[in-house]
Amino acid sequence: MTKKAYLAPTLSLFASTSTLLCCALPALLVTIGAGAVMAGLASNVPGYIWLTEHKVGLFLASGFMLALAAIMRWRSRNAPCPIDPDQAQACQRIRRVSGIMLYGSVVILLIGGFFAFFAADLLL
């Protein structure tokens, strides 16, 4: 497996996690009555307000990275693993972990997207 096979799912996980932090975390904190914690985060975490102001671009970039990771995973689905049993086992394990990271990233992106774009409309 190449480094690109490791890099794409990892980057997509970080990108989708940033969407979760910008949009779902504030809704969760306010819902459970921790608005003061949210205010503290907004004032003490550098770049947090920037993320929320640019959520459309953040979601587009995250979606693009997820699509790229999915395409790379699809293209390498039938790539052979090494013949050595230990390396073959590691190759299969990395493929499973990569798939879990990719699907987990999609779920995180969908949760963040729901809270960023739909939850406020449902509550009003």
N, CA, C and O atoms as a Tinker XYZ file with bonds, in Angstrom:
   496  protein
     1  N      0.852000   -1.173000    0.000000    73     2
     2  CA     0.000000    0.000000    0.000000    64     1     3
     3  C      0.904000    1.246000    0.000000    63     2     4     5
     4  O      1.953000    1.274000    0.645000    81     3
     5  N      0.478000    2.238000   -0.719000    73     3     6
     6  CA     1.261000    3.464000   -0.810000    64     5     7
     7  C      0.895000    4.416000    0.322000    63     6     8     9
     8  O     -0.081000    4.215000    1.045000    81     7
     9  N      1.710000    5.458000    0.449000    73     7    10
    10  CA     1.430000    6.467000    1.477000    64     9    11
    11  C      0.136000    7.211000    1.189000    63    10    12    13
    12  O     -0.527000    7.680000    2.114000    81    11
    13  N     -0.236000    7.326000   -0.101000    73    11    14
    14  CA    -1.491000    7.990000   -0.446000    64    13    15
    15  C     -2.675000    7.227000    0.130000    63    14    16    17
    16  O     -3.681000    7.832000    0.500000    81    15
    17  N     -2.564000    5.906000    0.208000    73    15    18
    18  CA    -3.659000    5.106000    0.749000    64    17    19
    19  C     -3.859000    5.384000    2.231000    63    18    20    21
    20  O     -4.978000    5.262000    2.729000    81    19
    21  N     -2.809000    5.750000    2.943000    73    19    22
    22  CA    -2.934000    6.107000    4.353000    64    21    23
    23  C     -3.337000    7.564000    4.522000    63    22    24    25
    24  O     -4.108000    7.898000    5.422000    81    23
    25  N     -2.826000    8.420000    3.672000    73    23    26
    26  CA    -2.979000    9.860000    3.839000    64    25    27
    27  C     -4.408000   10.345000    3.580000    63    26    28    29
    28  O     -4.930000   11.160000    4.341000    81    27
    29  N     -5.031000    9.859000    2.532000    73    27    30
    30  CA    -6.355000   10.360000    2.160000    64    29    31
    31  C     -7.404000   10.104000    3.239000    63    30    32    33
    32  O     -8.125000   11.036000    3.595000    81    31
    33  N     -7.527000    8.877000    3.784000    73    31    34
    34  CA    -8.531000    8.689000    4.835000    64    33    35
    35  C     -8.213000    9.474000    6.106000    63    34    36    37
    36  O     -9.121000    9.938000    6.795000    81    35
    37  N     -6.943000    9.620000    6.410000    73    35    38
    38  CA    -6.566000   10.370000    7.612000    64    37    39
    39  C     -6.920000   11.842000    7.456000    63    38    40    41
    40  O     -7.476000   12.443000    8.375000    81    39
    41  N     -6.605000   12.431000    6.306000    73    39    42
    42  CA    -6.952000   13.830000    6.071000    64    41    43
    43  C     -8.457000   14.036000    6.042000    63    42    44    45
    44  O     -8.962000   15.042000    6.539000    81    43
    45  N     -9.173000   13.082000    5.461000    73    43    46
    46  CA   -10.632000   13.225000    5.423000    64    45    47
    47  C    -11.225000   13.124000    6.820000    63    46    48    49
    48  O    -12.230000   13.771000    7.114000    81    47
    49  N    -10.616000   12.324000    7.681000    73    47    50
    50  CA   -11.089000   12.234000    9.060000    64    49    51
    51  C    -10.894000   13.557000    9.784000    63    50    52    53
    52  O    -11.797000   14.014000   10.485000    81    51
    53  N     -9.733000   14.179000    9.627000    73    51    54
    54  CA    -9.489000   15.475000   10.260000    64    53    55
    55  C    -10.401000   16.550000    9.694000    63    54    56    57
    56  O    -10.897000   17.397000   10.437000    81    55
    57  N    -10.626000   16.526000    8.393000    73    55    58
    58  CA   -11.499000   17.529000    7.785000    64    57    59
    59  C    -12.934000   17.380000    8.270000    63    58    60    61
    60  O    -13.589000   18.372000    8.587000    81    59
    61  N    -13.426000   16.147000    8.330000    73    59    62
    62  CA   -14.805000   15.967000    8.777000    64    61    63
    63  C    -14.945000   16.226000   10.270000    63    62    64    65
    64  O    -16.005000   16.660000   10.721000    81    63
    65  N    -13.909000   15.972000   11.036000    73    63    66
    66  CA   -13.953000   16.281000   12.461000    64    65    67
    67  C    -14.031000   17.785000   12.679000    63    66    68    69
    68  O    -14.688000   18.240000   13.615000    81    67
    69  N    -13.371000   18.560000   11.828000    73    67    70
    70  CA   -13.460000   20.012000   11.969000    64    69    71
    71  C    -14.873000   20.491000   11.700000    63    70    72    73
    72  O    -15.315000   21.469000   12.304000    81    71
    73  N    -15.596000   19.821000   10.801000    73    71    74
    74  CA   -16.991000   20.202000   10.576000    64    73    75
    75  C    -17.843000   19.859000   11.784000    63    74    76    77
    76  O    -18.781000   20.585000   12.115000    81    75
    77  N    -17.526000   18.776000   12.430000    73    75    78
    78  CA   -18.258000   18.400000   13.636000    64    77    79
    79  C    -18.005000   19.410000   14.749000    63    78    80    81
    80  O    -18.929000   19.800000   15.463000    81    79
    81  N    -16.761000   19.830000   14.892000    73    79    82
    82  CA   -16.423000   20.802000   15.930000    64    81    83
    83  C    -17.045000   22.163000   15.666000    63    82    84    85
    84  O    -17.464000   22.843000   16.603000    81    83
    85  N    -17.111000   22.567000   14.413000    73    83    86
    86  CA   -17.636000   23.908000   14.126000    64    85    87
    87  C    -19.139000   23.983000   14.265000    63    86    88    89
    88  O    -19.678000   25.048000   14.567000    81    87
    89  N    -19.817000   22.893000   14.054000    73    87    90
    90  CA   -21.270000   22.992000   13.925000    64    89    91
    91  C    -22.053000   22.128000   14.903000    63    90    92    93
    92  O    -23.052000   22.599000   15.447000    81    91
    93  N    -21.654000   20.908000   15.149000    73    91    94
    94  CA   -22.414000   20.033000   16.046000    64    93    95
    95  C    -22.073000   20.291000   17.510000    63    94    96    97
    96  O    -22.949000   20.200000   18.371000    81    95
    97  N    -20.838000   20.605000   17.800000    73    95    98
    98  CA   -20.445000   20.848000   19.185000    64    97    99
    99  C    -21.185000   22.030000   19.802000    63    98   100   101
   100  O    -21.673000   21.909000   20.926000    81    99
   101  N    -21.290000   23.167000   19.116000    73    99   102
   102  CA   -22.053000   24.263000   19.718000    64   101   103
   103  C    -23.511000   23.896000   19.983000    63   102   104   105
   104  O    -24.062000   24.257000   21.023000    81   103
   105  N    -24.131000   23.186000   19.056000    73   103   106
   106  CA   -25.526000   22.793000   19.246000    64   105   107
   107  C    -25.662000   21.847000   20.439000    63   106   108   109
   108  O    -26.604000   21.966000   21.222000    81   107
   109  N    -24.737000   20.924000   20.574000    73   107   110
   110  CA   -24.776000   19.999000   21.705000    64   109   111
   111  C    -24.595000   20.731000   23.018000    63   110   112   113
   112  O    -25.345000   20.497000   23.966000    81   111
   113  N    -23.618000   21.609000   23.088000    73   111   114
   114  CA   -23.348000   22.325000   24.335000    64   113   115
   115  C    -24.523000   23.215000   24.743000    63   114   116   117
   116  O    -24.875000   23.277000   25.921000    81   115
   117  N    -25.112000   23.885000   23.799000    73   115   118
   118  CA   -26.243000   24.750000   24.117000    64   117   119
   119  C    -27.462000   23.903000   24.507000    63   118   120   121
   120  O    -28.226000   24.286000   25.393000    81   119
   121  N    -27.641000   22.767000   23.854000    73   119   122
   122  CA   -28.771000   21.898000   24.159000    64   121   123
   123  C    -28.701000   21.345000   25.581000    63   122   124   125
   124  O    -29.726000   21.235000   26.253000    81   123
   125  N    -27.519000   21.002000   26.035000    73   123   126
   126  CA   -27.401000   20.445000   27.387000    64   125   127
   127  C    -27.225000   21.530000   28.444000    63   126   128   129
   128  O    -26.980000   21.232000   29.613000    81   127
   129  N    -27.350000   22.779000   28.034000    73   127   130
   130  CA   -27.287000   23.874000   28.991000    64   129   131
   131  C    -25.891000   24.341000   29.341000    63   130   132   133
   132  O    -25.674000   24.941000   30.393000    81   131
   133  N    -24.955000   24.069000   28.467000    73   131   134
   134  CA   -23.573000   24.468000   28.709000    64   133   135
   135  C    -23.184000   25.619000   27.791000    63   134   136   137
   136  O    -22.118000   25.601000   27.176000    81   135
   137  N    -24.049000   26.612000   27.702000    73   135   138
   138  CA   -23.769000   27.765000   26.853000    64   137   139
   139  C    -22.544000   28.531000   27.300000    63   138   140   141
   140  O    -21.836000   29.105000   26.473000    81   139
   141  N    -22.279000   28.549000   28.616000    73   139   142
   142  CA   -21.090000   29.236000   29.117000    64   141   143
   143  C    -19.819000   28.531000   28.650000    63   142   144   145
   144  O    -18.812000   29.182000   28.369000    81   143
   145  N    -19.866000   27.212000   28.567000    73   143   146
   146  CA   -18.710000   26.463000   28.059000    64   145   147
   147  C    -18.485000   26.813000   26.596000    63   146   148   149
   148  O    -17.349000   26.984000   26.155000    81   147
   149  N    -19.570000   26.918000   25.853000    73   147   150
   150  CA   -19.467000   27.292000   24.442000    64   149   151
   151  C    -18.879000   28.685000   24.287000    63   150   152   153
   152  O    -18.038000   28.915000   23.417000    81   151
   153  N    -19.319000   29.615000   25.128000    73   151   154
   154  CA   -18.772000   30.968000   25.078000    64   153   155
   155  C    -17.285000   30.962000   25.425000    63   154   156   157
   156  O    -16.502000   31.691000   24.815000    81   155
   157  N    -16.899000   30.149000   26.393000    73   155   158
   158  CA   -15.487000   30.029000   26.745000    64   157   159
   159  C    -14.661000   29.452000   25.615000    63   158   160   161
   160  O    -13.548000   29.911000   25.361000    81   159
   161  N    -15.201000   28.438000   24.926000    73   159   162
   162  CA   -14.496000   27.871000   23.777000    64   161   163
   163  C    -14.335000   28.909000   22.668000    63   162   164   165
   164  O    -13.262000   29.048000   22.081000    81   163
   165  N    -15.409000   29.626000   22.395000    73   163   166
   166  CA   -15.371000   30.601000   21.310000    64   165   167
   167  C    -14.355000   31.710000   21.583000    63   166   168   169
   168  O    -13.735000   32.235000   20.659000    81   167
   169  N    -14.194000   32.057000   22.850000    73   167   170
   170  CA   -13.270000   33.154000   23.142000    64   169   171
   171  C    -11.833000   32.691000   23.364000    63   170   172   173
   172  O    -10.914000   33.505000   23.273000    81   171
   173  N    -11.613000   31.415000   23.652000    73   171   174
   174  CA   -10.269000   30.950000   23.991000    64   173   175
   175  C     -9.612000   30.036000   22.964000    63   174   176   177
   176  O     -8.403000   29.813000   23.032000    81   175
   177  N    -10.362000   29.512000   22.033000    73   175   178
   178  CA    -9.780000   28.615000   21.030000    64   177   179
   179  C     -9.512000   29.416000   19.758000    63   178   180   181
   180  O    -10.445000   29.894000   19.114000    81   179
   181  N     -8.236000   29.562000   19.398000    73   179   182
   182  CA    -7.910000   30.346000   18.195000    64   181   183
   183  C     -8.482000   29.690000   16.936000    63   182   184   185
   184  O     -8.359000   28.480000   16.743000    81   183
   185  N     -9.087000   30.481000   16.112000    73   183   186
   186  CA    -9.601000   29.981000   14.846000    64   185   187
   187  C    -10.978000   29.362000   14.910000    63   186   188   189
   188  O    -11.529000   28.991000   13.874000    81   187
   189  N    -11.548000   29.238000   16.088000    73   187   190
   190  CA   -12.860000   28.590000   16.212000    64   189   191
   191  C    -13.950000   29.405000   15.524000    63   190   192   193
   192  O    -14.787000   28.848000   14.814000    81   191
   193  N    -13.943000   30.698000   15.728000    73   191   194
   194  CA   -14.942000   31.565000   15.098000    64   193   195
   195  C    -14.754000   31.568000   13.587000    63   194   196   197
   196  O    -15.728000   31.620000   12.836000    81   195
   197  N    -13.510000   31.513000   13.145000    73   195   198
   198  CA   -13.239000   31.469000   11.708000    64   197   199
   199  C    -13.880000   30.232000   11.087000    63   198   200   201
   200  O    -14.461000   30.313000   10.005000    81   199
   201  N    -13.780000   29.086000   11.766000    73   199   202
   202  CA   -14.389000   27.861000   11.250000    64   201   203
   203  C    -15.895000   28.022000   11.080000    63   202   204   205
   204  O    -16.459000   27.624000   10.061000    81   203
   205  N    -16.533000   28.603000   12.076000    73   203   206
   206  CA   -17.988000   28.744000   11.990000    64   205   207
   207  C    -18.403000   29.771000   10.942000    63   206   208   209
   208  O    -19.464000   29.638000   10.333000    81   207
   209  N    -17.584000   30.787000   10.727000    73   207   210
   210  CA   -17.902000   31.781000    9.700000    64   209   211
   211  C    -17.744000   31.233000    8.290000    63   210   212   213
   212  O    -18.403000   31.703000    7.363000    81   211
   213  N    -16.891000   30.264000    8.126000    73   211   214
   214  CA   -16.601000   29.702000    6.802000    64   213   215
   215  C    -17.083000   28.258000    6.693000    63   214   216   217
   216  O    -16.402000   27.425000    6.096000    81   215
   217  N    -18.233000   27.955000    7.255000    73   215   218
   218  CA   -18.690000   26.568000    7.299000    64   217   219
   219  C    -19.024000   26.002000    5.922000    63   218   220   221
   220  O    -18.846000   24.804000    5.699000    81   219
   221  N    -19.500000   26.823000    5.000000    73   219   222
   222  CA   -19.823000   26.306000    3.669000    64   221   223
   223  C    -18.549000   25.833000    2.973000    63   222   224   225
   224  O    -18.509000   24.727000    2.433000    81   223
   225  N    -17.524000   26.654000    2.984000    73   223   226
   226  CA   -16.248000   26.252000    2.384000    64   225   227
   227  C    -15.629000   25.063000    3.086000    63   226   228   229
   228  O    -15.030000   24.195000    2.451000    81   227
   229  N    -15.778000   25.027000    4.399000    73   227   230
   230  CA   -15.257000   23.904000    5.179000    64   229   231
   231  C    -15.952000   22.602000    4.789000    63   230   232   233
   232  O    -15.299000   21.570000    4.632000    81   231
   233  N    -17.266000   22.649000    4.634000    73   231   234
   234  CA   -17.992000   21.448000    4.235000    64   233   235
   235  C    -17.672000   21.047000    2.800000    63   234   236   237
   236  O    -17.569000   19.857000    2.502000    81   235
   237  N    -17.513000   22.017000    1.913000    73   235   238
   238  CA   -17.155000   21.681000    0.534000    64   237   239
   239  C    -15.777000   21.037000    0.468000    63   238   240   241
   240  O    -15.587000   20.041000   -0.231000    81   239
   241  N    -14.809000   21.607000    1.199000    73   239   242
   242  CA   -13.452000   21.028000    1.208000    64   241   243
   243  C    -13.459000   19.638000    1.835000    63   242   244   245
   244  O    -12.799000   18.726000    1.337000    81   243
   245  N    -14.194000   19.479000    2.912000    73   243   246
   246  CA   -14.273000   18.163000    3.561000    64   245   247
   247  C    -14.937000   17.139000    2.657000    63   246   248   249
   248  O    -14.480000   16.000000    2.555000    81   247
   249  N    -16.015000   17.546000    2.000000    73   247   250
   250  CA   -16.686000   16.634000    1.072000    64   249   251
   251  C    -15.791000   16.240000   -0.086000    63   250   252   253
   252  O    -15.786000   15.085000   -0.511000    81   251
   253  N    -15.028000   17.206000   -0.597000    73   251   254
   254  CA   -14.090000   16.902000   -1.673000    64   253   255
   255  C    -13.027000   15.908000   -1.205000    63   254   256   257
   256  O    -12.698000   14.961000   -1.920000    81   255
   257  N    -12.498000   16.128000   -0.011000    73   255   258
   258  CA   -11.468000   15.218000    0.505000    64   257   259
   259  C    -12.040000   13.823000    0.749000    63   258   260   261
   260  O    -11.365000   12.824000    0.500000    81   259
   261  N    -13.265000   13.753000    1.229000    73   259   262
   262  CA   -13.898000   12.450000    1.424000    64   261   263
   263  C    -14.129000   11.744000    0.094000    63   262   264   265
   264  O    -13.907000   10.538000   -0.023000    81   263
   265  N    -14.570000   12.492000   -0.895000    73   263   266
   266  CA   -14.771000   11.891000   -2.219000    64   265   267
   267  C    -13.454000   11.387000   -2.795000    63   266   268   269
   268  O    -13.403000   10.306000   -3.381000    81   267
   269  N    -12.400000   12.162000   -2.630000    73   267   270
   270  CA   -11.082000   11.746000   -3.098000    64   269   271
   271  C    -10.622000   10.482000   -2.375000    63   270   272   273
   272  O    -10.087000    9.566000   -3.000000    81   271
   273  N    -10.829000   10.432000   -1.070000    73   271   274
   274  CA   -10.440000    9.237000   -0.303000    64   273   275
   275  C    -11.260000    8.028000   -0.737000    63   274   276   277
   276  O    -10.726000    6.923000   -0.837000    81   275
   277  N    -12.545000    8.223000   -0.995000    73   275   278
   278  CA   -13.392000    7.112000   -1.435000    64   277   279
   279  C    -12.954000    6.601000   -2.806000    63   278   280   281
   280  O    -12.928000    5.394000   -3.048000    81   279
   281  N    -12.611000    7.527000   -3.696000    73   279   282
   282  CA   -12.143000    7.125000   -5.025000    64   281   283
   283  C    -10.831000    6.351000   -4.914000    63   282   284   285
   284  O    -10.653000    5.328000   -5.574000    81   283
   285  N     -9.927000    6.834000   -4.091000    73   283   286
   286  CA    -8.647000    6.135000   -3.927000    64   285   287
   287  C     -8.852000    4.747000   -3.312000    63   286   288   289
   288  O     -8.188000    3.784000   -3.696000    81   287
   289  N     -9.765000    4.659000   -2.372000    73   287   290
   290  CA   -10.062000    3.351000   -1.758000    64   289   291
   291  C    -10.679000    2.412000   -2.794000    63   290   292   293
   292  O    -10.327000    1.234000   -2.846000    81   291
   293  N    -11.582000    2.914000   -3.604000    73   291   294
   294  CA   -12.224000    2.102000   -4.630000    64   293   295
   295  C    -11.209000    1.604000   -5.661000    63   294   296   297
   296  O    -11.252000    0.447000   -6.079000    81   295
   297  N    -10.303000    2.485000   -6.062000    73   295   298
   298  CA    -9.314000    2.102000   -7.067000    64   297   299
   299  C     -8.318000    1.076000   -6.544000    63   298   300   301
   300  O     -7.780000    0.284000   -7.318000    81   299
   301  N     -8.068000    1.083000   -5.234000    73   299   302
   302  CA    -7.080000    0.147000   -4.684000    64   301   303
   303  C     -7.737000   -1.069000   -4.025000    63   302   304   305
   304  O     -7.067000   -1.815000   -3.311000    81   303
   305  N     -9.025000   -1.279000   -4.253000    73   303   306
   306  CA    -9.733000   -2.364000   -3.577000    64   305   307
   307  C     -9.217000   -3.739000   -3.961000    63   306   308   309
   308  O     -9.272000   -4.658000   -3.143000    81   307
   309  N     -8.721000   -3.909000   -5.170000    73   307   310
   310  CA    -8.219000   -5.201000   -5.624000    64   309   311
   311  C     -6.703000   -5.248000   -5.716000    63   310   312   313
   312  O     -6.145000   -6.168000   -6.314000    81   311
   313  N     -6.036000   -4.267000   -5.130000    73   311   314
   314  CA    -4.568000   -4.256000   -5.167000    64   313   315
   315  C     -4.050000   -5.427000   -4.341000    63   314   316   317
   316  O     -4.575000   -5.715000   -3.265000    81   315
   317  N     -3.031000   -6.092000   -4.837000    73   315   318
   318  CA    -2.519000   -7.249000   -4.106000    64   317   319
   319  C     -1.749000   -6.831000   -2.853000    63   318   320   321
   320  O     -1.111000   -5.779000   -2.811000    81   319
   321  N     -1.830000   -7.675000   -1.854000    73   319   322
   322  CA    -1.024000   -7.497000   -0.649000    64   321   323
   323  C      0.249000   -8.322000   -0.810000    63   322   324   325
   324  O      0.301000   -9.220000   -1.650000    81   323
   325  N      1.274000   -8.028000   -0.015000    73   323   326
   326  CA     2.515000   -8.801000   -0.119000    64   325   327
   327  C      2.299000  -10.290000    0.167000    63   326   328   329
   328  O      1.316000  -10.678000    0.798000    81   327
   329  N      3.226000  -11.104000   -0.306000    73   327   330
   330  CA     3.137000  -12.554000   -0.121000    64   329   331
   331  C      3.501000  -12.949000    1.310000    63   330   332   333
   332  O      2.940000  -13.903000    1.850000    81   331
   333  N      4.421000  -12.233000    1.918000    73   331   334
   334  CA     4.831000  -12.520000    3.286000    64   333   335
   335  C      3.597000  -12.472000    4.202000    63   334   336   337
   336  O      2.859000  -11.487000    4.181000    81   335
   337  N      3.366000  -13.513000    4.999000    73   335   338
   338  CA     2.153000  -13.574000    5.826000    64   337   339
   339  C      2.002000  -12.396000    6.800000    63   338   340   341
   340  O      0.899000  -11.883000    6.981000    81   339
   341  N      3.096000  -11.973000    7.419000    73   339   342
   342  CA     3.008000  -10.851000    8.354000    64   341   343
   343  C      2.651000   -9.558000    7.631000    63   342   344   345
   344  O      1.814000   -8.785000    8.098000    81   343
   345  N      3.285000   -9.334000    6.502000    73   343   346
   346  CA     2.993000   -8.129000    5.731000    64   345   347
   347  C      1.591000   -8.183000    5.125000    63   346   348   349
   348  O      0.917000   -7.158000    5.024000    81   347
   349  N      1.156000   -9.373000    4.725000    73   347   350
   350  CA    -0.197000   -9.515000    4.179000    64   349   351
   351  C     -1.240000   -9.229000    5.254000    63   350   352   353
   352  O     -2.256000   -8.589000    4.983000    81   351
   353  N     -0.993000   -9.696000    6.460000    73   351   354
   354  CA    -1.909000   -9.436000    7.566000    64   353   355
   355  C     -1.949000   -7.939000    7.887000    63   354   356   357
   356  O     -3.017000   -7.381000    8.135000    81   355
   357  N     -0.787000   -7.300000    7.881000    73   355   358
   358  CA    -0.735000   -5.853000    8.128000    64   357   359
   359  C     -1.457000   -5.093000    7.015000    63   358   360   361
   360  O     -2.143000   -4.105000    7.279000    81   359
   361  N     -1.306000   -5.547000    5.791000    73   359   362
   362  CA    -1.969000   -4.919000    4.654000    64   361   363
   363  C     -3.490000   -5.007000    4.814000    63   362   364   365
   364  O     -4.190000   -4.016000    4.609000    81   363
   365  N     -3.998000   -6.172000    5.176000    73   363   366
   366  CA    -5.440000   -6.346000    5.367000    64   365   367
   367  C     -5.948000   -5.509000    6.535000    63   366   368   369
   368  O     -7.032000   -4.928000    6.467000    81   367
   369  N     -5.160000   -5.451000    7.606000    73   367   370
   370  CA    -5.558000   -4.649000    8.766000    64   369   371
   371  C     -5.619000   -3.166000    8.404000    63   370   372   373
   372  O     -6.549000   -2.468000    8.808000    81   371
   373  N     -4.641000   -2.686000    7.651000    73   371   374
   374  CA    -4.626000   -1.286000    7.228000    64   373   375
   375  C     -5.816000   -0.991000    6.318000    63   374   376   377
   376  O     -6.402000    0.088000    6.404000    81   375
   377  N     -6.175000   -1.916000    5.461000    73   375   378
   378  CA    -7.348000   -1.711000    4.604000    64   377   379
   379  C     -8.628000   -1.614000    5.433000    63   378   380   381
   380  O     -9.485000   -0.775000    5.158000    81   379
   381  N     -8.757000   -2.468000    6.441000    73   379   382
   382  CA    -9.939000   -2.396000    7.310000    64   381   383
   383  C     -9.984000   -1.080000    8.072000    63   382   384   385
   384  O    -11.027000   -0.431000    8.141000    81   383
   385  N     -8.854000   -0.690000    8.642000    73   383   386
   386  CA    -8.789000    0.567000    9.397000    64   385   387
   387  C     -9.074000    1.753000    8.486000    63   386   388   389
   388  O     -9.766000    2.690000    8.881000    81   387
   389  N     -8.550000    1.716000    7.286000    73   387   390
   390  CA    -8.785000    2.779000    6.321000    64   389   391
   391  C    -10.277000    2.881000    5.981000    63   390   392   393
   392  O    -10.820000    3.982000    5.891000    81   391
   393  N    -10.926000    1.751000    5.795000    73   391   394
   394  CA   -12.358000    1.757000    5.512000    64   393   395
   395  C    -13.171000    2.277000    6.680000    63   394   396   397
   396  O    -14.117000    3.041000    6.490000    81   395
   397  N    -12.812000    1.873000    7.882000    73   395   398
   398  CA   -13.511000    2.361000    9.074000    64   397   399
   399  C    -13.341000    3.864000    9.207000    63   398   400   401
   400  O    -14.295000    4.577000    9.516000    81   399
   401  N    -12.123000    4.345000    8.974000    73   399   402
   402  CA   -11.874000    5.789000    9.046000    64   401   403
   403  C    -12.687000    6.536000    7.991000    63   402   404   405
   404  O    -13.242000    7.598000    8.272000    81   403
   405  N    -12.759000    5.992000    6.794000    73   403   406
   406  CA   -13.493000    6.646000    5.722000    64   405   407
   407  C    -14.987000    6.703000    6.041000    63   406   408   409
   408  O    -15.600000    7.765000    5.931000    81   407
   409  N    -15.571000    5.589000    6.430000    73   407   410
   410  CA   -17.002000    5.568000    6.729000    64   409   411
   411  C    -17.318000    6.373000    7.983000    63   410   412   413
   412  O    -18.363000    7.019000    8.057000    81   411
   413  N    -16.437000    6.340000    8.954000    73   411   414
   414  CA   -16.611000    7.169000   10.146000    64   413   415
   415  C    -16.562000    8.650000    9.804000    63   414   416   417
   416  O    -17.308000    9.448000   10.371000    81   415
   417  N    -15.692000    9.014000    8.886000    73   415   418
   418  CA   -15.590000   10.408000    8.442000    64   417   419
   419  C    -16.867000   10.855000    7.751000    63   418   420   421
   420  O    -17.311000   11.988000    7.937000    81   419
   421  N    -17.456000    9.980000    6.963000    73   419   422
   422  CA   -18.712000   10.326000    6.295000    64   421   423
   423  C    -19.810000   10.557000    7.325000    63   422   424   425
   424  O    -20.585000   11.506000    7.208000    81   423
   425  N    -19.878000    9.691000    8.334000    73   423   426
   426  CA   -20.883000    9.850000    9.389000    64   425   427
   427  C    -20.668000   11.170000   10.134000    63   426   428   429
   428  O    -21.625000   11.898000   10.398000    81   427
   429  N    -19.431000   11.473000   10.466000    73   427   430
   430  CA   -19.120000   12.722000   11.164000    64   429   431
   431  C    -19.502000   13.925000   10.307000    63   430   432   433
   432  O    -20.065000   14.895000   10.815000    81   431
   433  N    -19.202000   13.868000    9.018000    73   431   434
   434  CA   -19.558000   14.963000    8.116000    64   433   435
   435  C    -21.076000   15.139000    8.047000    63   434   436   437
   436  O    -21.567000   16.268000    8.049000    81   435
   437  N    -21.815000   14.044000    7.986000    73   435   438
   438  CA   -23.271000   14.129000    7.927000    64   437   439
   439  C    -23.857000   14.698000    9.213000    63   438   440   441
   440  O    -24.798000   15.491000    9.166000    81   439
   441  N    -23.318000   14.307000   10.348000    73   439   442
   442  CA   -23.795000   14.852000   11.625000    64   441   443
   443  C    -23.512000   16.345000   11.696000    63   442   444   445
   444  O    -24.388000   17.131000   12.056000    81   443
   445  N    -22.305000   16.732000   11.357000    73   443   446
   446  CA   -21.952000   18.153000   11.355000    64   445   447
   447  C    -22.800000   18.939000   10.375000    63   446   448   449
   448  O    -23.230000   20.052000   10.681000    81   447
   449  N    -23.047000   18.381000    9.205000    73   447   450
   450  CA   -23.874000   19.048000    8.211000    64   449   451
   451  C    -25.310000   19.212000    8.670000    63   450   452   453
   452  O    -25.936000   20.240000    8.414000    81   451
   453  N    -25.829000   18.206000    9.344000    73   451   454
   454  CA   -27.189000   18.325000    9.873000    64   453   455
   455  C    -27.286000   19.496000   10.843000    63   454   456   457
   456  O    -28.195000   20.321000   10.746000    81   455
   457  N    -26.344000   19.561000   11.778000    73   455   458
   458  CA   -26.398000   20.638000   12.763000    64   457   459
   459  C    -26.071000   21.999000   12.153000    63   458   460   461
   460  O    -26.586000   23.018000   12.612000    81   459
   461  N    -25.234000   22.030000   11.137000    73   459   462
   462  CA   -24.848000   23.309000   10.538000    64   461   463
   463  C    -25.947000   23.902000    9.675000    63   462   464   465
   464  O    -26.143000   25.117000    9.663000    81   463
   465  N    -26.665000   23.052000    8.953000    73   463   466
   466  CA   -27.572000   23.580000    7.953000    64   465   467
   467  C    -29.053000   23.286000    8.200000    63   466   468   469
   468  O    -29.905000   23.982000    7.649000    81   467
   469  N    -29.386000   22.277000    9.011000    73   467   470
   470  CA   -30.786000   21.890000    9.156000    64   469   471
   471  C    -31.345000   22.011000   10.569000    63   470   472   473
   472  O    -32.531000   22.299000   10.728000    81   471
   473  N    -30.544000   21.804000   11.580000    73   471   474
   474  CA   -31.046000   21.757000   12.953000    64   473   475
   475  C    -31.648000   23.087000   13.390000    63   474   476   477
   476  O    -32.674000   23.106000   14.069000    81   475
   477  N    -31.034000   24.181000   13.014000    73   475   478
   478  CA   -31.570000   25.490000   13.417000    64   477   479
   479  C    -32.952000   25.722000   12.797000    63   478   480   481
   480  O    -33.822000   26.308000   13.442000    81   479
   481  N    -33.162000   25.280000   11.579000    73   479   482
   482  CA   -34.464000   25.445000   10.917000    64   481   483
   483  C    -35.524000   24.567000   11.586000    63   482   484   485
   484  O    -36.694000   24.946000   11.647000    81   483
   485  N    -35.129000   23.416000   12.078000    73   483   486
   486  CA   -36.091000   22.529000   12.735000    64   485   487
   487  C    -36.521000   23.061000   14.088000    63   486   488   489
   488  O    -37.655000   22.843000   14.513000    81   487
   489  N    -35.619000   23.760000   14.767000    73   487   490
   490  CA   -35.922000   24.267000   16.097000    64   489   491
   491  C    -36.742000   25.547000   16.063000    63   490   492   493
   492  O    -37.401000   25.879000   17.048000    81   491
   493  N    -36.715000   26.266000   14.959000    73   491   494
   494  CA   -37.442000   27.529000   14.870000    64   493   495
   495  C    -38.874000   27.355000   14.443000    63   494   496
   496  O    -39.607000   28.337000   14.326000    81   495
